[in-house]
Every structure is written in structure tokens, then in C-alpha cells.
Coordinates of C-alpha atoms and ligand atoms in Angstrom, one line a residue:
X1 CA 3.0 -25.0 2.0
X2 CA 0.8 -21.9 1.3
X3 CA 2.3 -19.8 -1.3
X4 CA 1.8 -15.6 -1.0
X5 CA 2.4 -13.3 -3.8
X6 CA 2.8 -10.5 -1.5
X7 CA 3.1 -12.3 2.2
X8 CA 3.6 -8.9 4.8
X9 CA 0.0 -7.9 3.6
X10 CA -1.4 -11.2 3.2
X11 CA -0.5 -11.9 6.4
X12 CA -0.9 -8.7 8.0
X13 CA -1.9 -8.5 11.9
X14 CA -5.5 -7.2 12.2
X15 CA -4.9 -4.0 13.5
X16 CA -2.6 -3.1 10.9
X17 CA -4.7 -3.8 8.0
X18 CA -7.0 -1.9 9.8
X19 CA -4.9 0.9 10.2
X20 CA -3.9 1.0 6.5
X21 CA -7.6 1.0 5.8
X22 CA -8.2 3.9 7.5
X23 CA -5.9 6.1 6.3
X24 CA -6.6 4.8 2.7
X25 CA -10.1 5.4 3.6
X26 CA -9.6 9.0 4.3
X27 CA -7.2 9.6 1.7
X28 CA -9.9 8.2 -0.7
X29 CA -12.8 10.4 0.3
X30 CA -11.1 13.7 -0.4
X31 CA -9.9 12.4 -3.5
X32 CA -13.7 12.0 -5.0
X33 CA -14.9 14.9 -2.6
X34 CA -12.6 17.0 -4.5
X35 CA -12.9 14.8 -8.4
X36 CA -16.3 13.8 -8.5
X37 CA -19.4 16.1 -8.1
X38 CA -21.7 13.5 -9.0
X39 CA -20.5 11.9 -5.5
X40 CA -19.7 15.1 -3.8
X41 CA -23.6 15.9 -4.4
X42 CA -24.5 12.7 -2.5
X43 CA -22.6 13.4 0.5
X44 CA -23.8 16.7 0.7
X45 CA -27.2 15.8 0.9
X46 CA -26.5 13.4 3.7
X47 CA -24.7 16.2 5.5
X48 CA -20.8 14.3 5.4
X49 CA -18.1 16.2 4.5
X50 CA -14.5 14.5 4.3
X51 CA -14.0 16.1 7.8
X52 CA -16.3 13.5 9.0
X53 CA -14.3 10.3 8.2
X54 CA -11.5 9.8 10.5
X55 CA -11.5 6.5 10.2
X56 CA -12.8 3.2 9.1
X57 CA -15.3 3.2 11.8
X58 CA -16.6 6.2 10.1
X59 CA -17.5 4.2 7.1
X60 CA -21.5 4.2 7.8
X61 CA -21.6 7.9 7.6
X62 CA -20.9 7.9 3.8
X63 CA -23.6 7.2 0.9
X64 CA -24.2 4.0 -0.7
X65 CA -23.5 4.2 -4.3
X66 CA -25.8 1.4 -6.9
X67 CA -26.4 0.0 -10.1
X68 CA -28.8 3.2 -10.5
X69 CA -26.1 5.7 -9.8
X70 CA -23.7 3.9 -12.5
X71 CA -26.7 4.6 -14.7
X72 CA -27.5 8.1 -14.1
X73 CA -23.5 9.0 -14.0
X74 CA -22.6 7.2 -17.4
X75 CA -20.6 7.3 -18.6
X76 CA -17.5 9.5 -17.0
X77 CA -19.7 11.2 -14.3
X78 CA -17.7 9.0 -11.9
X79 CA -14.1 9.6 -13.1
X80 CA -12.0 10.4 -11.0
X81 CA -9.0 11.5 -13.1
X82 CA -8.7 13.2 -16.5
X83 CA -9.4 11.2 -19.3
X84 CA -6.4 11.4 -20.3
X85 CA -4.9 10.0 -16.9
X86 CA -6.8 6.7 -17.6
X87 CA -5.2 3.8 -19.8
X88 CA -7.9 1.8 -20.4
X89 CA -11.5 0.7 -19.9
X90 CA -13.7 -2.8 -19.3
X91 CA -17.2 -2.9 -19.2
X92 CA -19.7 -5.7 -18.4
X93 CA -22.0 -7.3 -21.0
X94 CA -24.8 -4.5 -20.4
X95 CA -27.6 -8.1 -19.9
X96 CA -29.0 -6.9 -16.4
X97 CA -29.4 -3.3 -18.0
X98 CA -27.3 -0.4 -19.5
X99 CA -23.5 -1.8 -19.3
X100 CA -20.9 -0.1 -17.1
X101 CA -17.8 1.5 -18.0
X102 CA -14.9 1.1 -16.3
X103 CA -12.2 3.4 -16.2
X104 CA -8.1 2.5 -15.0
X105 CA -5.0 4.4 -14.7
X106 CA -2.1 2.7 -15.0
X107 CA -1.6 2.6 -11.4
X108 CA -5.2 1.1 -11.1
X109 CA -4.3 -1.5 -13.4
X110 CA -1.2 -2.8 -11.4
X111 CA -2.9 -3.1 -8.3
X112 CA -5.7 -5.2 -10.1
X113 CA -2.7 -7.1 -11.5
X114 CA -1.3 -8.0 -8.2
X115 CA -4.7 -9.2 -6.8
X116 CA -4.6 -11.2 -9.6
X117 CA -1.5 -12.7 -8.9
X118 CA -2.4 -13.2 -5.1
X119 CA -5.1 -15.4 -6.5
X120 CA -2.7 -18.0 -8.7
X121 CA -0.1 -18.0 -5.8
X122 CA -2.8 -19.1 -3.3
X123 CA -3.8 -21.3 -6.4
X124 CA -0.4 -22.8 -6.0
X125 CA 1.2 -20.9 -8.9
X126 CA 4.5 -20.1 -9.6
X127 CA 7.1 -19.3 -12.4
X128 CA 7.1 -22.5 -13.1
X129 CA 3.7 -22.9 -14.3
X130 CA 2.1 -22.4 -17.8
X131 CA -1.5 -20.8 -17.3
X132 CA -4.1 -21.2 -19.9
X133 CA -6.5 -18.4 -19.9
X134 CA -9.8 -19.1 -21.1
X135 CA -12.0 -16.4 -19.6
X136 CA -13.1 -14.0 -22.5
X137 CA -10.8 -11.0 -23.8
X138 CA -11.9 -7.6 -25.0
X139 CA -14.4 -5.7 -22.9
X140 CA -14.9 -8.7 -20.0
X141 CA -12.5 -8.3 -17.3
X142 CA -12.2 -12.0 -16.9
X143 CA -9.1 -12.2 -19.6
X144 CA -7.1 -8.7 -19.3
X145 CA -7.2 -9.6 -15.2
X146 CA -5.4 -12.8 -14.8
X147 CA -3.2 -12.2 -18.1
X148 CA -2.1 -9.5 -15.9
X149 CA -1.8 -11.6 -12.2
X150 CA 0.2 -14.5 -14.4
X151 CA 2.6 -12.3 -15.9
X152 CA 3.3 -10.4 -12.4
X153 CA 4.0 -14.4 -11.0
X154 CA 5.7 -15.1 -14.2
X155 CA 3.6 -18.1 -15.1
X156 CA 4.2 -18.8 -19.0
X157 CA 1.3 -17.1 -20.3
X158 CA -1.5 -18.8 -22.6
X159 CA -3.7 -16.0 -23.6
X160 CA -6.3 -18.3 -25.7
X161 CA -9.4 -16.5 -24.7
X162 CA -12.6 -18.6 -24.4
X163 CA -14.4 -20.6 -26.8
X164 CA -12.9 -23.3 -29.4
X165 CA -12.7 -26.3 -27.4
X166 CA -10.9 -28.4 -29.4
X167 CA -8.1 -25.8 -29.7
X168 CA -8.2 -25.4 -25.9
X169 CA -7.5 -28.9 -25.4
X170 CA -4.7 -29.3 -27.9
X171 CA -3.0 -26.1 -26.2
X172 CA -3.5 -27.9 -22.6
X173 CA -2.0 -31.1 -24.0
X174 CA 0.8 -29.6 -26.3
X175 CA 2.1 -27.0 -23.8
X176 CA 1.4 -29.3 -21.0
X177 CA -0.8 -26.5 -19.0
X178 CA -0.9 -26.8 -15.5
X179 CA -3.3 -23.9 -14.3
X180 CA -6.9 -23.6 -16.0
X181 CA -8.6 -20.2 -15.9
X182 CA -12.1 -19.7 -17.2
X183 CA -15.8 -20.1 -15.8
X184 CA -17.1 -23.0 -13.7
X185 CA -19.5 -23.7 -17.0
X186 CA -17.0 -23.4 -19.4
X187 CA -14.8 -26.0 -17.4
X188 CA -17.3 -28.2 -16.4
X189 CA -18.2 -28.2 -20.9
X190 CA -14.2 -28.5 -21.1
X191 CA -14.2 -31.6 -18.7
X192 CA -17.0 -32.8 -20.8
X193 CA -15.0 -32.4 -24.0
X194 CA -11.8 -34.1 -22.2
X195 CA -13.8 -37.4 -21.5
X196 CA -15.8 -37.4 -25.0
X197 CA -12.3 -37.6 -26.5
X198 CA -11.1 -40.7 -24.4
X199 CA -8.6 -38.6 -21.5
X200 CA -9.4 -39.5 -17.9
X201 CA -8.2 -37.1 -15.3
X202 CA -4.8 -38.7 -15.1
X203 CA -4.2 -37.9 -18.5
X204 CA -4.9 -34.1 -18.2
X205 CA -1.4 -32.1 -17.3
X206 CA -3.9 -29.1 -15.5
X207 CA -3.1 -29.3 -11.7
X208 CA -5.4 -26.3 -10.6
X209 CA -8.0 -24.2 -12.1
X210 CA -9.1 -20.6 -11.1
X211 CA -13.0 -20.3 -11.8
X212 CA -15.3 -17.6 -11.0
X213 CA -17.7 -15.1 -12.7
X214 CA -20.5 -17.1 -11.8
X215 CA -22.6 -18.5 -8.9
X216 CA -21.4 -22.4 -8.8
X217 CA -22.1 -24.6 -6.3
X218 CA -19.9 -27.1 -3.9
X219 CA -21.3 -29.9 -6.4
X220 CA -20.2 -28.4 -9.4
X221 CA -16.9 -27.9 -7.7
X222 CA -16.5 -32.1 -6.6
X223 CA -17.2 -32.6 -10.4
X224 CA -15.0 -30.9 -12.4
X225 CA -12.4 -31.8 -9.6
X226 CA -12.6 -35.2 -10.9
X227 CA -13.5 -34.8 -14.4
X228 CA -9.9 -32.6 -15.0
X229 CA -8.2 -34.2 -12.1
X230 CA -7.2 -31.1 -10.5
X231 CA -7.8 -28.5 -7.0
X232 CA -10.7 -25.9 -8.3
X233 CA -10.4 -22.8 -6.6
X234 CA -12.8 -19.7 -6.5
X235 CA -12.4 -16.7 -7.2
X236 CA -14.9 -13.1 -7.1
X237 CA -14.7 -9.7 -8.6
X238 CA -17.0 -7.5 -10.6
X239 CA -16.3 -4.7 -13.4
X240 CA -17.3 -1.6 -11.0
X241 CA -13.9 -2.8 -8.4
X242 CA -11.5 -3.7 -11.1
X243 CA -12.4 -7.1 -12.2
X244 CA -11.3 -10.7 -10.5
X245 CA -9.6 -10.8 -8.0
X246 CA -11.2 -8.6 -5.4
X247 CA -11.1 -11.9 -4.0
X248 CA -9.6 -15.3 -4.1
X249 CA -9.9 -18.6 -2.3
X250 CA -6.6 -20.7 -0.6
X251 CA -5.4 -23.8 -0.2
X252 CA -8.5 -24.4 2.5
X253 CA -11.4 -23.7 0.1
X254 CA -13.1 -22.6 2.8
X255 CA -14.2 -18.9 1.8
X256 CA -12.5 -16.0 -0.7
X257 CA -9.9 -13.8 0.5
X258 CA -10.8 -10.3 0.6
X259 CA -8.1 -8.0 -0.5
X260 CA -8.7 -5.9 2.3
X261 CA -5.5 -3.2 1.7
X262 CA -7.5 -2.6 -1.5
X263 CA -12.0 -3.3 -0.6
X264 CA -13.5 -3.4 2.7
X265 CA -16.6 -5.0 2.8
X266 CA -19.7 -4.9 4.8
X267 CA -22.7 -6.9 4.6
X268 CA -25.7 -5.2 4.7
X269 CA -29.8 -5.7 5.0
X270 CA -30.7 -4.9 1.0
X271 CA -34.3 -3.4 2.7
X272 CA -33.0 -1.4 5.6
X273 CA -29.6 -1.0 4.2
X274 CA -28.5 -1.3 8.1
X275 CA -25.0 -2.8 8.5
X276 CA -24.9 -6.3 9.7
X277 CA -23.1 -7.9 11.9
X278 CA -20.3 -10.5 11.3
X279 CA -21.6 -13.7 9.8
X280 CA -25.2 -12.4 8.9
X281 CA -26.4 -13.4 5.6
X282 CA -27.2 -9.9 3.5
X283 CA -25.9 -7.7 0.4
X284 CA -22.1 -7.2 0.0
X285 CA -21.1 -3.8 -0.2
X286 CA -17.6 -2.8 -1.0
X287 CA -15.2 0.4 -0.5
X288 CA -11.9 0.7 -2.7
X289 CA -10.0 2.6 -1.1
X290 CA -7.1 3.0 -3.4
X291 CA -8.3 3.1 -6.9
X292 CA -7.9 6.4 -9.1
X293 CA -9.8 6.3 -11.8
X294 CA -13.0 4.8 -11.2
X295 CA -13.4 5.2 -7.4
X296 CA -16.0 3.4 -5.4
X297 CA -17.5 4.1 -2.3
X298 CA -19.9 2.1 -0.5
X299 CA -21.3 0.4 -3.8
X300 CA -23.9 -2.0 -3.5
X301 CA -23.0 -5.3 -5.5
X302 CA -26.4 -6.7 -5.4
X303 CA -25.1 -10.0 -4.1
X304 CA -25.9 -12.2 -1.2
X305 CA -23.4 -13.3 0.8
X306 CA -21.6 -13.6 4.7
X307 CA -18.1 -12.7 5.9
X308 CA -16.2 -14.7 8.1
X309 CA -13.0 -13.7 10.4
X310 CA -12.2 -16.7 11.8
X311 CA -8.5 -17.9 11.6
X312 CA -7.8 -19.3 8.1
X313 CA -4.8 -21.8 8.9
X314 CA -3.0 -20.7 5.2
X315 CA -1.8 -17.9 7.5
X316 CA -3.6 -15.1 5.5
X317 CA -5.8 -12.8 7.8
X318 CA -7.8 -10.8 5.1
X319 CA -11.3 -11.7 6.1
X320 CA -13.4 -14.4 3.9
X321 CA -16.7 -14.0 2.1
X322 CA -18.5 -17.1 1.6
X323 CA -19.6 -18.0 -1.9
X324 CA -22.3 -15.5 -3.1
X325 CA -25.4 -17.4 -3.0
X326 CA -26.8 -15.4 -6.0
X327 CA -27.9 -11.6 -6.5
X328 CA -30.5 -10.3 -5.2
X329 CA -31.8 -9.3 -8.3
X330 CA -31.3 -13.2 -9.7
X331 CA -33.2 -14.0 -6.6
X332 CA -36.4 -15.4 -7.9
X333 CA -39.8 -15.2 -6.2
X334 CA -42.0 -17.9 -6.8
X335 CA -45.7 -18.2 -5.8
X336 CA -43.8 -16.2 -2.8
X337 CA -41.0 -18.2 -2.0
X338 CA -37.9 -16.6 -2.6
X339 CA -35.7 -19.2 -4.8
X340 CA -31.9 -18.8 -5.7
X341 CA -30.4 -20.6 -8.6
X342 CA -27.7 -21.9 -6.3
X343 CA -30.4 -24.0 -4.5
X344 CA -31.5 -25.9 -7.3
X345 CA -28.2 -26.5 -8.8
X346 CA -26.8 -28.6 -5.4
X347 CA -30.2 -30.5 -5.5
X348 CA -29.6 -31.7 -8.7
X349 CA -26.0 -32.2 -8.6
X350 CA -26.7 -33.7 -5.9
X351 CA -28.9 -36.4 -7.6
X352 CA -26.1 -36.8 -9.7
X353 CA -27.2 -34.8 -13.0
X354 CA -24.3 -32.8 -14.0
X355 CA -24.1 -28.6 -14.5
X356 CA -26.2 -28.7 -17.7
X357 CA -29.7 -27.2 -16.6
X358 CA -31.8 -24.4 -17.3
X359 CA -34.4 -23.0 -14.8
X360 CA -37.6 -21.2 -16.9
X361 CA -40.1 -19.4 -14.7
X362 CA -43.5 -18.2 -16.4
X363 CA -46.7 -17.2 -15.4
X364 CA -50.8 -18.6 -16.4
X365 CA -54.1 -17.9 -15.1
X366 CA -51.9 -15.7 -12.1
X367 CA -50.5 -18.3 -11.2
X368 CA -46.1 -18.7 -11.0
X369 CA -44.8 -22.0 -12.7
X370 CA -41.2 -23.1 -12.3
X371 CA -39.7 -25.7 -14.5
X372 CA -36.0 -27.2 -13.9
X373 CA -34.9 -28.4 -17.4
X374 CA -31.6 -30.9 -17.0
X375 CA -30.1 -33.0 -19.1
X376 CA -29.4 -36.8 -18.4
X377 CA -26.1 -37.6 -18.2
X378 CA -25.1 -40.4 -21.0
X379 CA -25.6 -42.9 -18.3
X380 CA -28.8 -42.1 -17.3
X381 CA -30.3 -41.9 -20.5
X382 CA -32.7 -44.0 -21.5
X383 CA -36.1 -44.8 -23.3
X384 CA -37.4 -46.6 -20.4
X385 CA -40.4 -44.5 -19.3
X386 CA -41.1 -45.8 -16.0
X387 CA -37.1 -45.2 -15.1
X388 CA -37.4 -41.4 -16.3
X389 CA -40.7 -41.1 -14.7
X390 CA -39.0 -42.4 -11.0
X391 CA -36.3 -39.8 -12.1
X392 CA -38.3 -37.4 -12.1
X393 CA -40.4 -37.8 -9.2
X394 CA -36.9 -38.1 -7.3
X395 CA -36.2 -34.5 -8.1
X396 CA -39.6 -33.1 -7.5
X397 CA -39.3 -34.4 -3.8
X398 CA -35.8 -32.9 -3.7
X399 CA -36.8 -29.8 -4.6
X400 CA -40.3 -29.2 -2.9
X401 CA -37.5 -30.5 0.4
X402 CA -34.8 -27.6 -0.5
X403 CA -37.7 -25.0 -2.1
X404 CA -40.5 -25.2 -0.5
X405 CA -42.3 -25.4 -3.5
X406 CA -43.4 -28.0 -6.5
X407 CA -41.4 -27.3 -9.6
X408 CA -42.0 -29.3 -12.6
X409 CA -38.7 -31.2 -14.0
X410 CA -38.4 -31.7 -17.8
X411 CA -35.6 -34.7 -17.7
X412 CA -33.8 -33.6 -21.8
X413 CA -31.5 -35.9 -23.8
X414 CA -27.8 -35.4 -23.2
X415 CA -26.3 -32.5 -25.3
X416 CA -29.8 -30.3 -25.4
X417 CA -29.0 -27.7 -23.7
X418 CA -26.6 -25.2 -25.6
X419 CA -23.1 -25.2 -23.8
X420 CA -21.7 -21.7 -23.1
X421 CA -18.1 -20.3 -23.3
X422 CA -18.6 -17.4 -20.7
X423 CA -21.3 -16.9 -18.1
X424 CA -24.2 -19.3 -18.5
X425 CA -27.4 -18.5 -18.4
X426 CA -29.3 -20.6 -15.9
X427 CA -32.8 -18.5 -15.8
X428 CA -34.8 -17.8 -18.3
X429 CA -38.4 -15.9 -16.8
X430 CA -41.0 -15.8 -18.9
X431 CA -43.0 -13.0 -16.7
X432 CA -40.5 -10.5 -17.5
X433 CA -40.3 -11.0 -21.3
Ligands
LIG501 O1 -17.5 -11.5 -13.6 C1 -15.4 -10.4 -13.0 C2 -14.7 -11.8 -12.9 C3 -14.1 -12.3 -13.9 C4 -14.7 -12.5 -11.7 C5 -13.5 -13.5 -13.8 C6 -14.1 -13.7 -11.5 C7 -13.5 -14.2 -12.6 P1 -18.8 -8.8 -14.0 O2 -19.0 -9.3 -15.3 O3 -18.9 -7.4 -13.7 O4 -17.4 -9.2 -13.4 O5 -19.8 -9.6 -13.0 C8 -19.8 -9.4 -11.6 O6 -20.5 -11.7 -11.3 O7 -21.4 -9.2 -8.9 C9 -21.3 -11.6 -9.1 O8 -22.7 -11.6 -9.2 C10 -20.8 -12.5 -10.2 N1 -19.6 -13.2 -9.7 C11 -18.3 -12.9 -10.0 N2 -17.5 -13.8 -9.4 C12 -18.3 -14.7 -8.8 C13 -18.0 -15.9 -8.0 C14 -16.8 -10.4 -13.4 N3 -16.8 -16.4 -7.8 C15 -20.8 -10.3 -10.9 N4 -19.1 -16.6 -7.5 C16 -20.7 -10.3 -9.4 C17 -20.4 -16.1 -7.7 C18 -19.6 -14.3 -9.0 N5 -20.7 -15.0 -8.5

């Protein structure tokens, strides 16, 4: 039984949503015509005034905004209230360049609440359910968001914050937890933890965990699965829209839920930045249409990604977006093959290593090398050379098969590679250093 958290919109009838859209839309664009010059600027020099949008369909006429505009604007030249209309801020870690502010009014902050809380109904939440949540608090949106979506479902709340694993896993036992949030990595380290101290998956009270922030692949997903015994669903967001929840995955887990009454996405060619048609592969580009304080139009997220439309039997018709297979600026090009992440990660799951890796790129005599660093599981490990060396020529068949290229694999002891509470780092490139 699919559960909503706000079933009319959920399941809305196509045409409506996109009638809602619309007049959101228009709504939206006189608001930062008339609030933000730094925007107002850019649509006067592609000739669009907000006479020009009449409708969704008139979404192309509008400017993109980027990473480069959040730069040049910082840090209020986007607000689109009065500082002293906004309640709050978030801002991102700063790691790919200068960090983004993010600005709410309280208004902003209830409708990031209820995306929130569209994401642990779909999850299968309800009042009932105690929800531990492990994503960082402070600046990172990961915490404040999906404090705020379990209050609004009126889960017990278990604010714990990420990091302290031991404490974590007392709290999940003690309280008898039933709903994990925090990042794929820090829940596959968690699972870890869970087995190192003798539980099996039967033992763990956690039915469902909500886990996002970071690429993770299908693999990663089958793992923790079994490792905490629960359902793992996804779920997307970033700092410039709010935080999580612009979307979520159901039941199906099969594709994210856009919120579409609040983002409309398109998919776009990063180089041409021509809209794409339904189920290309491209850059995901979002619109909210309803938030006050920090309004966003057109801004380029920089990941990759497809949308799909096709009928989702949980009954909900907000389109789906496919898991991001990395950002275009994670992308990686090696001797001139573009490589994601995401690609080595299922190989290697796949082979049966678990989420502990770490991808270093660097560069001699001109020439790009790639090595995949994993750790063995405890099983694996060994001191039998010849075993390790068959390992390892397993994975460099895999790879040059998925890549297109030969990587070099470094097979590391268990427990080498330092274990991380928020986003992991998968890539370290030597060439940019
Ligand atoms: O990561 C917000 C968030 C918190 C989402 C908790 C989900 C759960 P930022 O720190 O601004 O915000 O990073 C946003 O993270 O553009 C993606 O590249 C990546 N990302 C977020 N969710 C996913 C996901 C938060 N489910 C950036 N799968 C985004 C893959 C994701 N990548």
C-alpha cells in the first residue's frame, strides 16, 4: 500500500500539475524581475521581460543561472526578500569552490519540510515510526531537512547528527529505530560496524533507510540492503533548491520523484545547452517556482542524469529522474575517455569488493594514469600472492570492459581506507593539485 504525505498533488493528473506549474511559473518571474537585479540584468540582455512567460512552455526563453552566477552574486545578490524576511541559511561545504549561501523564509522552509516528509511517507513512514537522523547538522542541509519532513509526519524524532558510531548503534538498538537517514557511505560504514559487533540483519530494528547526498550505485544499494536488513530508498536535493528532498524515490525504486508543484526540470546538452528531449541523457536543470527567498531559475546542477514519465504504479505522476550518474564536473577524462565514478563503483561491487574504494588520477611523462584503490573485504584477504595477483587481473579486465581503458588496481588490507561520516570522497586527481 503506497503511503502519500500529501496524496491530491502526489497524485495529480498531468495537466493539472501542469497547470499549477504555469501559473507558479509566472508568478515566480515577476517576483525576481521585480527583487533581484542581478537576475533582472540577465533577462534583459537576452531580451525577456516577464511579459514573455505565459506559461511553462515559455520556460526556454529565460536565462540559465550556474555555479558562476552563485559566485559572482555572493553572497545576497540573489535574495529575493529582505534580510530580515529570511529565517535562516545552509550552505554547502564550499570543496568544489567558494560555498553557497542559502537563504529561507519561513514559508520556504515549510515547503522544504513537506518534501521532506513526502520522502519518509513514500519511505513507508508514519507516526508510528522513530527516525534516526544521521546526516550532518549545522550548515549541511542533510540534518535540518529531514528533522523537519519527520516532525511534519510525526515520526519520533532522533536528531543524532552524523558521526559516533557506536553511539548510533546504541540509539538504533535502545530506541528500537525503524527509519535510518544519512549517506549511502555512512550506512554502508554503519552496516560494517553492525556486523563487527556480532548483529546480523535480523537483529537490527531499522526497516527502511533514506540515503542520498551522494552518487551510489545499484550495488551499493543490494549491500546495505542486506547488511541492515532493510528497503534503501534514494533520495536528491542540493543547497541552491532547498536541500533533500527535491526528490524522492517510492516503493518501486525505480527513479526519484520530482516534486514537480515546487521544480520542473529539464535535461539539457551541458555544450549546446539545447533542451533535450524526454529520456536523453544530459545536465539537470531545475526551476523553483515557489521559493521566496533564494529563488532559482533555470539553474544548472552540473549533474548528469534522464527523466522518465512513464506510469509509476505507486500512483504518484510527478515525473522520475534516474539516479545522477555523477557531475559533469566529477566526470573524469582519462587519456580521453570520459570516466564517471559511478562506473567503477558497480564494477567492483560487482566483483564483490564492498563501497570502500578510492579512485586517484595523476599524470607522468603526459601521460593520464588511473588507479582504483579497494580494500579486500575480511574474506578475501589474504597473503597468498598468486590469489591477489588473479584478483587483480579480474578487475583490470572488468574495468578496461566497462572503461575503455587500463586502470591499475591497488588491492589494500581491510580497514585502509579512512571511513567517512558525510559525503565520501571517491577521487582524488593528482593533475589538479
Ligand atoms: O547533498 C542535499 C542532500 C542532503 C540531498 C541529504 C540528499 C540527502 P549539496 O551538499 O548542495 O546538497 O550537494 C548537492 O549532491 O548536485 C548532487 O551532485 C549530489 N547529490 C545529492 N543527492 C544525490 C543523490 C545535498 N541521491 C549535490 N544521488 C547534487 C547522487 C546526489 N548525487
Amino acid at each position: 500500500m503506497p503511503n502519500y504525505y500529501q496524496q491530491e498533488i502526489e497524485c495529480a493528473p498531468i495537466e493539472d500539475l501542469k497547470k499549477l506549474q504555469s501559473e507558479k511559473l509566472i508568478e515566480q518571474v515577476k517576483h525576481v524581475w521585480e527583487n533581484v537585479p542581478y537576475y533582472r540584468q540577465k533577462m534583459e540582455e537576452k531580451n525577456v521581460t516577464p511579459d514573455d512567460i505565459k506559461s511553462i512552455d515559455d520556460l526556454h526563453k529565460l536565462p540559465f543561472l550556474s555555479k558562476k552566477d552563485l559566485r559572482d552574486a555572493y553572497p545576497t545578490g540573489l535574495l529575493g526578500v529582505p534580510m530580515k524576511d529570511c529565517v535562516r541559511i545552509h550552505s554547502t561545504s564550499g570543496t568544489t569552490g567558494k560555498r553557497v549561501i542559502a537563504f529561507y523564509t519561513q514559508h520556504d522552509i515549510d515547503l522544504w519540510d513537506d518534501c521532506c516528509a513526502r520522502a519518509i511517507c513514500a519511505a513507508g513512514g508514519t507516526n508510528e515510526d522513530i527516525c534516526q537522523i544521521a546526516y550532518g547538522f549545522g550548515l549541511f542541509t542533510g540534518g535540518a531537512g529531514l528533522n523537519g519532513g519527520s516532525h511534519k509526519v510525526g515520526c519520533l524524532t532522533v536528531p543524532i547528527s552524523s558521526g559516533n558510531t557506536e553511539r548510533q548503534i546504541m540509539f538504533i538498538n535502545d530506541l528500537k529505530a525503524t527509519i535510518l537517514c544519512c549517506t549511502p557511505s555512512y550506512a554502508a560504514y554503519l552496516a560494517e560496524s553492525f556486523k563487527e559487533a556480532g548483529y546480523g540483519p535480523d537483529d537490527i530494528p531499522l526497516k527502511a533507510g533514506i540515503f542520498g547526498a551522494e552518487a551510489w550505485s545499484e550495488e551499493m544499494r543490494k549491500d546495505i540492503e542486506q547488511a541492515l536488513g532493510i528497503k534503501a530508498f534514494d533520495i536528491y536535493g542540493l543547497t541552491e533548491l532547498s536541500g533533500p528532498g527535491v526528490a524522492f524515490e517510492c516503493s518501486e525504486q525505480n527513479g526519484m520523484h520530482i516534486n514537480e508543484d515546487h521544480f520542473i526540470a529539464e535535461i539539457i546538452d551541458p555544450e549546446t545547452e539545447e533542451v533535450l528531449p524526454e529520456g536523453s541523457v544530459g545536465e539537470l536543470v531545475f526551476t523553483a517556482i515557489d521559493k521566496e527567498a533564494f529563488p532559482m531559475l533555470r539553474y544548472r546542477t552540473r549533474d548528469i542524469c534522464k527523466l522518465s514519465r512513464e506510469k509509476c504504479s505507486c500512483g504518484r505522476t510527478f515525473v522520475r529522474m534516474a539516479k545522477p550518474m555523477g557531475r559533469s564536473d566529477d566526470m573524469l577524462i582519462v587519456r580521453g575517455v570520459n570516466v564517471f565514478p559511478s562506473q567503477i563503483e558497480t564494477v567492483l561491487l560487482n566483483n564483490g569488493y564492498a563501497a570502500n574504494y578510492q579512485i586517484v588520477v595523476d599524470r607522468q611523462n603526459n601521460t593520464d594514469s588511473l588507479d582504483v584503490q579497494v580494500e579486500m573485504t575480511p574474506e578475501m584477504f589474504t597473503d597468498n600472492v598468486g590469489e591477489i595477483e588473479e584478483r587483480q587481473k579480474k578487475l583490470v579486465e572488468d574495468m578496461k570492459s566497462m572503461l575503455g581503458i587500463k586502470v591499475h588496481i591497488s588491492l589494500l588490507a581491510p580497514k585502509s581506507i579512512v571511513r567517512s561520516e558525510g559525503k565520501a570522497v571517491r577521487v582524488i586527481d593528482k593533475r589538479k593539485i
